[in-house]
PDB file of N, CA and C in Angstrom:
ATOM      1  N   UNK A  17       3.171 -19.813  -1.786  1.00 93.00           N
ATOM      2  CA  UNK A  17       1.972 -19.021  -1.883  1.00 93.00           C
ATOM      3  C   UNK A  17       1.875 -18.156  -0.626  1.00 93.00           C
ATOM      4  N   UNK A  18       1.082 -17.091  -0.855  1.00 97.00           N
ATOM      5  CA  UNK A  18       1.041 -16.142   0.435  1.00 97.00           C
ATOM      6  C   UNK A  18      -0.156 -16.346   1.023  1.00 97.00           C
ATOM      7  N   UNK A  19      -0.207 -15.887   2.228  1.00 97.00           N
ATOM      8  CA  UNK A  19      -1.396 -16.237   2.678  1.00 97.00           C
ATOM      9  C   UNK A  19      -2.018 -15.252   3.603  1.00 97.00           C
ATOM     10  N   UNK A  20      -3.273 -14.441   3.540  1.00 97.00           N
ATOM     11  CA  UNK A  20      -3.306 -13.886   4.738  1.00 97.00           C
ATOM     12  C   UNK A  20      -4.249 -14.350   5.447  1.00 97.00           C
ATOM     13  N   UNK A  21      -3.966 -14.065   6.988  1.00 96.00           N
ATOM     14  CA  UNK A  21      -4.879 -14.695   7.864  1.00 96.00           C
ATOM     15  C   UNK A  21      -5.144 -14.043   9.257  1.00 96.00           C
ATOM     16  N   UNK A  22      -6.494 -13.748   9.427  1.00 96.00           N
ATOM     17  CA  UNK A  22      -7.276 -13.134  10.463  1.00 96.00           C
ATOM     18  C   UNK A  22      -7.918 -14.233  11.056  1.00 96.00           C
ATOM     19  N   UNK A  23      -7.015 -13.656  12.453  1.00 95.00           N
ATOM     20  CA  UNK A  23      -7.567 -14.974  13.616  1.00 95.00           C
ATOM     21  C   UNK A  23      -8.299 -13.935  14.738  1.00 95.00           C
ATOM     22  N   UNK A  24      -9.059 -14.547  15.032  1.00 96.00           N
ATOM     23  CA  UNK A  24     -10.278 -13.516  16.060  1.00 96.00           C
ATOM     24  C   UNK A  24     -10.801 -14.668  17.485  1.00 96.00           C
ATOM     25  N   UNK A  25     -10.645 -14.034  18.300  1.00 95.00           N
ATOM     26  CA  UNK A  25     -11.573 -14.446  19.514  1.00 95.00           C
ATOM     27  C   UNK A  25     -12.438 -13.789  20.084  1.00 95.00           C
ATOM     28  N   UNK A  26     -12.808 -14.649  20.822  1.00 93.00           N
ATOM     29  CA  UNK A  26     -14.021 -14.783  21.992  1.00 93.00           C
ATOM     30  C   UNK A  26     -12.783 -13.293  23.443  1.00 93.00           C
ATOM     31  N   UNK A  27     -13.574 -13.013  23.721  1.00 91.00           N
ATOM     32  CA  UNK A  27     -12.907 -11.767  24.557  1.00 91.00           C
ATOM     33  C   UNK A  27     -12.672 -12.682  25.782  1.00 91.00           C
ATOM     34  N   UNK A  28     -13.358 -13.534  26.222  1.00 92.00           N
ATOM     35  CA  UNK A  28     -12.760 -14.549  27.555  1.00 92.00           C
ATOM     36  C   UNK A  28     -11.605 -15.388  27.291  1.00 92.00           C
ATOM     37  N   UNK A  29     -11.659 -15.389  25.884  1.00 91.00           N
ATOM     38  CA  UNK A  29     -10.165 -16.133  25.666  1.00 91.00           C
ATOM     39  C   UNK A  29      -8.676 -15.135  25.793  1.00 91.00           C
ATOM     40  N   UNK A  30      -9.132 -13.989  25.811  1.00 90.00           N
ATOM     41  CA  UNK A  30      -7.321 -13.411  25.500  1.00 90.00           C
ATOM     42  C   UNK A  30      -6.369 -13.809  26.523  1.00 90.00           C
ATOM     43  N   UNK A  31      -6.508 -14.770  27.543  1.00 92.00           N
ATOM     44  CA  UNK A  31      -5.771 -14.963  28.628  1.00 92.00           C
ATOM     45  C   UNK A  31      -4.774 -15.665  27.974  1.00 92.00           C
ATOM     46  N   UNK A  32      -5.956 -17.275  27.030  1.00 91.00           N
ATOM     47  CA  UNK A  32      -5.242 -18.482  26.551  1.00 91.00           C
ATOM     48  C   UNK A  32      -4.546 -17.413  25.528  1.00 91.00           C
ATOM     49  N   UNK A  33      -5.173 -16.724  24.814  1.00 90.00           N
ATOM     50  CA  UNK A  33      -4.566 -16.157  23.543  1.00 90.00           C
ATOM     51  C   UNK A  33      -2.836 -15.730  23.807  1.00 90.00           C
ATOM     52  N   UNK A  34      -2.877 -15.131  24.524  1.00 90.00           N
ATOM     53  CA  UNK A  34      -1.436 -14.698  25.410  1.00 90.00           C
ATOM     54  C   UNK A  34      -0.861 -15.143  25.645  1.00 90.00           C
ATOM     55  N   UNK A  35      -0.967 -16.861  26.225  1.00 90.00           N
ATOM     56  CA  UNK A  35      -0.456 -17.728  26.448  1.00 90.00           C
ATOM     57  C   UNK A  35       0.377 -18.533  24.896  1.00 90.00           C
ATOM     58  N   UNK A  36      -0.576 -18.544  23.983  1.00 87.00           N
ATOM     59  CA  UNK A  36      -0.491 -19.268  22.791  1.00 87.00           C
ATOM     60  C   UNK A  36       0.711 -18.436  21.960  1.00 87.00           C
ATOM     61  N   UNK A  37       0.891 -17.225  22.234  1.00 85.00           N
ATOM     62  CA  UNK A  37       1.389 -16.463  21.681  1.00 85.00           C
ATOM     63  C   UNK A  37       3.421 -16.395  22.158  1.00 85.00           C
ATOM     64  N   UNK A  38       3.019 -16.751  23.305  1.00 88.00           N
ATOM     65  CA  UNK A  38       4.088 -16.590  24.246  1.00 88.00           C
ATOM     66  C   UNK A  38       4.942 -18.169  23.538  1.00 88.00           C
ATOM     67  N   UNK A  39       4.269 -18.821  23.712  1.00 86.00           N
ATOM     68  CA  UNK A  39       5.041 -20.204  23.325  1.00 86.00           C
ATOM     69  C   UNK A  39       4.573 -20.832  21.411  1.00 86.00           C
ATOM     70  N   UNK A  40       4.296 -19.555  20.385  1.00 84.00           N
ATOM     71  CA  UNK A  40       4.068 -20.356  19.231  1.00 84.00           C
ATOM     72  C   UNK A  40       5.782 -20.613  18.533  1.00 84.00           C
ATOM     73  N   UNK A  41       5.539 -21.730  18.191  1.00 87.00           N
ATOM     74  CA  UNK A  41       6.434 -22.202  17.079  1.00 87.00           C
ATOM     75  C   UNK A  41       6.128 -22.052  15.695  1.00 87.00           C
ATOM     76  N   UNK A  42       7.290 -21.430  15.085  1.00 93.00           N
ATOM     77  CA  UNK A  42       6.725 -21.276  13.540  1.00 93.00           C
ATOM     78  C   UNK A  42       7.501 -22.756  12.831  1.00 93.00           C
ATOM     79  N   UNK A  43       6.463 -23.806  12.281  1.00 94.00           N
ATOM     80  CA  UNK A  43       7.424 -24.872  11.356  1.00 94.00           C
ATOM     81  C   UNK A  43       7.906 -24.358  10.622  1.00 94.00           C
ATOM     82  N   UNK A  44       8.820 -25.581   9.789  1.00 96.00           N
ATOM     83  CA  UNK A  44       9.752 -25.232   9.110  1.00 96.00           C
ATOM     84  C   UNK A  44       8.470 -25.707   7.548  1.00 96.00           C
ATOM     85  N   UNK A  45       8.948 -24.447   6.789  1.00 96.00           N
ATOM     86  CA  UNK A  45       7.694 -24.145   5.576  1.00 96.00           C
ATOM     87  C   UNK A  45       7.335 -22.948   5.483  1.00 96.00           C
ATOM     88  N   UNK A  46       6.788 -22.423   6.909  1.00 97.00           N
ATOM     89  CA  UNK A  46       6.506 -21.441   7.249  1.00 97.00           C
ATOM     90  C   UNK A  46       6.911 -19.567   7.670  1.00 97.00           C
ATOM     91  N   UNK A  47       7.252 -18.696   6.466  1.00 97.00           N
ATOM     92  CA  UNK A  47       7.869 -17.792   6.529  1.00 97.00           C
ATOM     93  C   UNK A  47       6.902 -16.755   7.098  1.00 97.00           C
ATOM     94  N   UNK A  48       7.308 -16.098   7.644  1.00 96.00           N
ATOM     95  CA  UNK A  48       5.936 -14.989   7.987  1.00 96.00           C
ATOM     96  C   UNK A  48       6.644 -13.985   7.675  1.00 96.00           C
ATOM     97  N   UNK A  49       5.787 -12.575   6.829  1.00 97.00           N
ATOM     98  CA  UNK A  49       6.132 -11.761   5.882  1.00 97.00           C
ATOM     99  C   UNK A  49       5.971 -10.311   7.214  1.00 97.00           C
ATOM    100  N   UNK A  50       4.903 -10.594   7.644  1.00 97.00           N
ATOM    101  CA  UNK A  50       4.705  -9.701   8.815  1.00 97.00           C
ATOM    102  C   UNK A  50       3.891  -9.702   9.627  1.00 97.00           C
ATOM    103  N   UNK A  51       3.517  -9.652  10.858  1.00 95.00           N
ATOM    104  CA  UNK A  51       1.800  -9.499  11.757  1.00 95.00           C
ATOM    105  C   UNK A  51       1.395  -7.698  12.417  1.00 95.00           C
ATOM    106  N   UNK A  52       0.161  -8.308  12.378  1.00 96.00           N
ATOM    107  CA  UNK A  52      -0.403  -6.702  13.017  1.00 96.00           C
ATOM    108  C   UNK A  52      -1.014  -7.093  14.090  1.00 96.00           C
ATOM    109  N   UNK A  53      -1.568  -6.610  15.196  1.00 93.00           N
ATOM    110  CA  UNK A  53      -2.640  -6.633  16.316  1.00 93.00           C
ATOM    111  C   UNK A  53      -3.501  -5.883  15.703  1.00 93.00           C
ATOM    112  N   UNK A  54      -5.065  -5.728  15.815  1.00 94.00           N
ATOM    113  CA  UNK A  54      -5.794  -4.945  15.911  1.00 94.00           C
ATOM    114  C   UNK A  54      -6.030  -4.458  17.253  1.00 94.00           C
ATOM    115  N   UNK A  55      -5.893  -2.968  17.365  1.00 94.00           N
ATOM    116  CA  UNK A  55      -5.879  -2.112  18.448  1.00 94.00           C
ATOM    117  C   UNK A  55      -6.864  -1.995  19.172  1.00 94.00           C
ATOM    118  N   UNK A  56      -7.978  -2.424  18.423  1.00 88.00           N
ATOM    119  CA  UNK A  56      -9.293  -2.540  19.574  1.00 88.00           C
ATOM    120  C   UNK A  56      -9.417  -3.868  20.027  1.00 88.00           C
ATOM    121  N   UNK A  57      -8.687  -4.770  19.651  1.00 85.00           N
ATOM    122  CA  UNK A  57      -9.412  -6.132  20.391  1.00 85.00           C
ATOM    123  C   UNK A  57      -9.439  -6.976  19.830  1.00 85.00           C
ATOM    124  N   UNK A  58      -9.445  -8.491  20.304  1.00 92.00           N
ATOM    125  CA  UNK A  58      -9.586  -9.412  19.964  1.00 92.00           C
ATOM    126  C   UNK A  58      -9.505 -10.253  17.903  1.00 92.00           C
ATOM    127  N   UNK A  59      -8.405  -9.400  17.595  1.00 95.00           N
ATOM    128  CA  UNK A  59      -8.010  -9.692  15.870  1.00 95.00           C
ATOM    129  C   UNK A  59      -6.366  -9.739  15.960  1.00 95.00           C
ATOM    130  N   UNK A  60      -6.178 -10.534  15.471  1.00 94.00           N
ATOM    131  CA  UNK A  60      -4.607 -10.671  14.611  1.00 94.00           C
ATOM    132  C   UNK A  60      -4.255 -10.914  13.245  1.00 94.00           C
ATOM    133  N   UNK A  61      -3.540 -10.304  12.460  1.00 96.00           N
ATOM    134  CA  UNK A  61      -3.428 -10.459  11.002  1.00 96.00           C
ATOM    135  C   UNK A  61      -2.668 -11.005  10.714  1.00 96.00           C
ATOM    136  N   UNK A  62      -1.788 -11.654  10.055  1.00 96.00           N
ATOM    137  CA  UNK A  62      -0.463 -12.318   9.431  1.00 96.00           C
ATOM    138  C   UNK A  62      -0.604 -12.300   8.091  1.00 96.00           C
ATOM    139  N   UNK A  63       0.913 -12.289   7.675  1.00 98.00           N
ATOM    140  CA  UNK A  63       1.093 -12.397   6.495  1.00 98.00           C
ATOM    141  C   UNK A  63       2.035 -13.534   6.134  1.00 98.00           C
ATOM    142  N   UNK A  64       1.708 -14.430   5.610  1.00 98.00           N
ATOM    143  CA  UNK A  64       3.041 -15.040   5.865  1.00 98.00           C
ATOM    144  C   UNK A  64       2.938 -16.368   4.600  1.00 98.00           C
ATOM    145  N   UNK A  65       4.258 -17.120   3.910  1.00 97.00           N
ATOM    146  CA  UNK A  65       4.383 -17.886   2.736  1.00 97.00           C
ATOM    147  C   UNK A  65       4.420 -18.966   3.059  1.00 97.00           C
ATOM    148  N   UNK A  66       3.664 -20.170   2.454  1.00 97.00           N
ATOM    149  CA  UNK A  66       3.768 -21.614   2.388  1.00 97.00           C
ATOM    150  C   UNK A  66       3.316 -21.935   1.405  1.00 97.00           C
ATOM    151  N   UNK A  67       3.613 -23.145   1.250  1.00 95.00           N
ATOM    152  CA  UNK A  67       3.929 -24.254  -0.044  1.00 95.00           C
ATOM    153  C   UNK A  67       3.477 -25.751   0.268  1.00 95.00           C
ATOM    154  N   UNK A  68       3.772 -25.590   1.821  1.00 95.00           N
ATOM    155  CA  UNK A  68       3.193 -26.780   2.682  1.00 95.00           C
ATOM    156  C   UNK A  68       2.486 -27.343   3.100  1.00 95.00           C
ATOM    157  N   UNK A  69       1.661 -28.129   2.635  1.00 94.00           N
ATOM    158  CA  UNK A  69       0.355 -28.038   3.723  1.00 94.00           C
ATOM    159  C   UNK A  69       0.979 -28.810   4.477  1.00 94.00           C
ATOM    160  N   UNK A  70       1.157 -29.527   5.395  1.00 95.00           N
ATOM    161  CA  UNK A  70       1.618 -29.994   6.823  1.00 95.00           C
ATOM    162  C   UNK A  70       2.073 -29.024   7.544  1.00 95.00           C
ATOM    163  N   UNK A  71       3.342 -28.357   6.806  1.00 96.00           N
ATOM    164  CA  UNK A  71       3.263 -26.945   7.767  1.00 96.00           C
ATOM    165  C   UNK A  71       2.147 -25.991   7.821  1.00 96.00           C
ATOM    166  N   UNK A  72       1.431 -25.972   6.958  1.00 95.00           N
ATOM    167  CA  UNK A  72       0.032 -25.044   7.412  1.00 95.00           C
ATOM    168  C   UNK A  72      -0.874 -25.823   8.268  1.00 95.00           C
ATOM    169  N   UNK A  73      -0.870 -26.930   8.233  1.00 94.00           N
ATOM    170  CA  UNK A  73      -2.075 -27.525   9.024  1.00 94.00           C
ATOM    171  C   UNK A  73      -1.143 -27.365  10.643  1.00 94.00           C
ATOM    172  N   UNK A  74       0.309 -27.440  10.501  1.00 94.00           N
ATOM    173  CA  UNK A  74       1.201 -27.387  11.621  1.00 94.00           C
ATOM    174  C   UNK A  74       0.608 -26.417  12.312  1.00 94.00           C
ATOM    175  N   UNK A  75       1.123 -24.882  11.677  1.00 93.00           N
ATOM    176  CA  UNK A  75       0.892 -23.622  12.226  1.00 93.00           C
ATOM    177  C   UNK A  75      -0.382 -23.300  12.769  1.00 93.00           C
ATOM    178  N   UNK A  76      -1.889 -23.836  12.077  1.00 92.00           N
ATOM    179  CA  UNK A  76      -2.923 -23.539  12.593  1.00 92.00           C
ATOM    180  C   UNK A  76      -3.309 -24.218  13.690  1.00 92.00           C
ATOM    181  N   UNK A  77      -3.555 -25.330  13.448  1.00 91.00           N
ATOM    182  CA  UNK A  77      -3.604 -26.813  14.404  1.00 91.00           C
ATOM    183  C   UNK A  77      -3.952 -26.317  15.912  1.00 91.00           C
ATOM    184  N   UNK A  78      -2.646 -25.874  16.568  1.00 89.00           N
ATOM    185  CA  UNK A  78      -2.878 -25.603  18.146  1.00 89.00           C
ATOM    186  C   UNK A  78      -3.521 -24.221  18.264  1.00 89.00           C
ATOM    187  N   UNK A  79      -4.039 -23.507  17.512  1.00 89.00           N
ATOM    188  CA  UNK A  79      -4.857 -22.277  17.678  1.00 89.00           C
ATOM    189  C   UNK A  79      -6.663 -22.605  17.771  1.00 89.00           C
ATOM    190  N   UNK A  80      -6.343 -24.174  16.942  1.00 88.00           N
ATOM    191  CA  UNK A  80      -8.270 -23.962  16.335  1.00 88.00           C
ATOM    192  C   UNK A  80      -8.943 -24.129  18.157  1.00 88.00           C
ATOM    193  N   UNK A  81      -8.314 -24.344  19.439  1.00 89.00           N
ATOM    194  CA  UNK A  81      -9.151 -24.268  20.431  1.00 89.00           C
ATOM    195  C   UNK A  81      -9.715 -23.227  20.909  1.00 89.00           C
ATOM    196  N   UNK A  82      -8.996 -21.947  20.412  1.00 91.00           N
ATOM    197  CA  UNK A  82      -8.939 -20.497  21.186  1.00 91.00           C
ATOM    198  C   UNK A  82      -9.123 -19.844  20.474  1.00 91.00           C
ATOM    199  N   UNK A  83      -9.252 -19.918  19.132  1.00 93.00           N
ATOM    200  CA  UNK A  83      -9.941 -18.732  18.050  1.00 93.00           C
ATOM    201  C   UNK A  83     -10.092 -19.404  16.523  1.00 93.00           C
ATOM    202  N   UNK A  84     -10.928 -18.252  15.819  1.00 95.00           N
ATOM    203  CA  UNK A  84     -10.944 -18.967  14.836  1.00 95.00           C
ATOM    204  C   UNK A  84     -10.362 -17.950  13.988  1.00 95.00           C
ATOM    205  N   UNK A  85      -9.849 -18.511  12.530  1.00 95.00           N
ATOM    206  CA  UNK A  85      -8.809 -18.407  11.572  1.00 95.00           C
ATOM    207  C   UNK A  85      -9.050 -18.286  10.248  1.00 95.00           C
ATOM    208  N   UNK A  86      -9.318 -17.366   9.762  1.00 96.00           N
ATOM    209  CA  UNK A  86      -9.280 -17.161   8.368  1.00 96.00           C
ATOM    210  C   UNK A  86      -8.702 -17.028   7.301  1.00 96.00           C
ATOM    211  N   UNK A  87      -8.314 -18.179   6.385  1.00 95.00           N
ATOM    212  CA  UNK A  87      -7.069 -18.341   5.801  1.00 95.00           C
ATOM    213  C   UNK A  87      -7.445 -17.990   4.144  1.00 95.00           C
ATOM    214  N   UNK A  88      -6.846 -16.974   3.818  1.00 96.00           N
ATOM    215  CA  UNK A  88      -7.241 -16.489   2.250  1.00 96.00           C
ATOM    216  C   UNK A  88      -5.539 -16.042   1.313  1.00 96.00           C
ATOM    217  N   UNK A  89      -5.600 -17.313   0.568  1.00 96.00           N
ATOM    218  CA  UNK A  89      -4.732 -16.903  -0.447  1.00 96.00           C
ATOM    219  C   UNK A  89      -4.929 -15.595  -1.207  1.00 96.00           C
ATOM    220  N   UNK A  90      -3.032 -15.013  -0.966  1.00 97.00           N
ATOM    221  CA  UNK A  90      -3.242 -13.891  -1.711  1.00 97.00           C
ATOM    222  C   UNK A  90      -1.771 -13.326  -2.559  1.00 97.00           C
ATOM    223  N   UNK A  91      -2.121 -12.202  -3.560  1.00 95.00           N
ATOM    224  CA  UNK A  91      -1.105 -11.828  -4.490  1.00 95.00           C
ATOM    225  C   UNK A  91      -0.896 -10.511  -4.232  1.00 95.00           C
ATOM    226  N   UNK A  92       0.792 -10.266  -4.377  1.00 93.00           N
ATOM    227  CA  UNK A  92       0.394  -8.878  -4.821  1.00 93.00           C
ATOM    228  C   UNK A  92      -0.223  -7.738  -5.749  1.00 93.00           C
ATOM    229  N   UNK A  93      -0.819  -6.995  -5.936  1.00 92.00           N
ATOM    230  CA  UNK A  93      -2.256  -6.554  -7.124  1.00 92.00           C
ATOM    231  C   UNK A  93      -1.399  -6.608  -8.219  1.00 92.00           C
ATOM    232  N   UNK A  94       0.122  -5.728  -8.004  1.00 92.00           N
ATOM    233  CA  UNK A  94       0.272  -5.757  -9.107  1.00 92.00           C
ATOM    234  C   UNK A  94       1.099  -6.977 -10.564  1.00 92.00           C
ATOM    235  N   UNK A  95       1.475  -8.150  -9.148  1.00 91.00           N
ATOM    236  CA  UNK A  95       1.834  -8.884 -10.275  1.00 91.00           C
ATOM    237  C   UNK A  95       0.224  -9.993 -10.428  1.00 91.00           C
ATOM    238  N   UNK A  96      -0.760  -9.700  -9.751  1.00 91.00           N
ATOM    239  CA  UNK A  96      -2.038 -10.320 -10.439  1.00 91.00           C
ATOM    240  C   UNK A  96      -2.271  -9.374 -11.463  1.00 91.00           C
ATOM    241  N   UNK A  97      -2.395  -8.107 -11.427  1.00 92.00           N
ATOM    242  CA  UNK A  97      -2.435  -7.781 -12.740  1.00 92.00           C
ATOM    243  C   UNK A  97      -1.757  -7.612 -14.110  1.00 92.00           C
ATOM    244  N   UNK A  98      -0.414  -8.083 -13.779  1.00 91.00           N
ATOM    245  CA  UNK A  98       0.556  -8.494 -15.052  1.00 91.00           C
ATOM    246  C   UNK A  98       0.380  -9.787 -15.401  1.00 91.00           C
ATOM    247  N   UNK A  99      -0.268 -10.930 -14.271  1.00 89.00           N
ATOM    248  CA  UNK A  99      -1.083 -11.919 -15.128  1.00 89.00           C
ATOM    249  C   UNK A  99      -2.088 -11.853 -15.697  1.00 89.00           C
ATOM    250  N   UNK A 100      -2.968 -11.445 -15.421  1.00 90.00           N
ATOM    251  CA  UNK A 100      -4.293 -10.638 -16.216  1.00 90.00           C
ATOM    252  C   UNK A 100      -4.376 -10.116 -17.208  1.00 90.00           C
ATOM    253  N   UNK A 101      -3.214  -9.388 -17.582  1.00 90.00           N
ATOM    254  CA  UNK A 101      -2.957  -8.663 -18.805  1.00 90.00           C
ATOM    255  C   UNK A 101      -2.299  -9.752 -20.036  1.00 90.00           C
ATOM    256  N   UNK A 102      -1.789 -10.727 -19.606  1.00 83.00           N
ATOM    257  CA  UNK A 102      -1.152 -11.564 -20.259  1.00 83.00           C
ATOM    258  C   UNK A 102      -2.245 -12.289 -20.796  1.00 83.00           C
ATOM    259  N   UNK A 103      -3.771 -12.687 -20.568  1.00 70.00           N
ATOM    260  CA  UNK A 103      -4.902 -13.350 -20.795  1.00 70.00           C
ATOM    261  C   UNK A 103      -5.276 -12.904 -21.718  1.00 70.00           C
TER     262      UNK A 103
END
């Protein structure tokens, strides 16, 4: 399953954030499709596939001190809408 996810902080955190970034490990489960920065500040996007939950609880786990994480399953439109059409 894909997943996207917007992780956001506190602006006193980007020190740890930098830090977290410098040393993340991606588990094994965990493919990442692509990331963005947001250019003004304090947002990161990912895109990335699991199947796992241990590896998802892996990947988030050492972040929940320094920001928080918004995790929303997602499709691409157009093969949700070739399931849709099939209904």
């Amino acid at each position: 399953m894909l997943y996207m996810e917007i992780s956001s902080w506190e602006p006193q955190n980007r020190d740890k954030i930098l830090e977290h970034f410098k040393e993340i490990k991606v588990p094994a489960g965990i493919t990442i499709v692509n990331q963005w920065v947001d250019l003004t500040g304090s947002r990161y996007f990912i895109l990335y596939e699991c199947d796992d939950a241990e590896a998802f609880a892996a990947f988030n786990l050492p972040w929940s001190d320094v920001c928080y994480i918004e995790s929303v399953p997602v499709m691409e439109s157009t093969k949700f809408m070739s399931l849709m059409s099939k209904k």
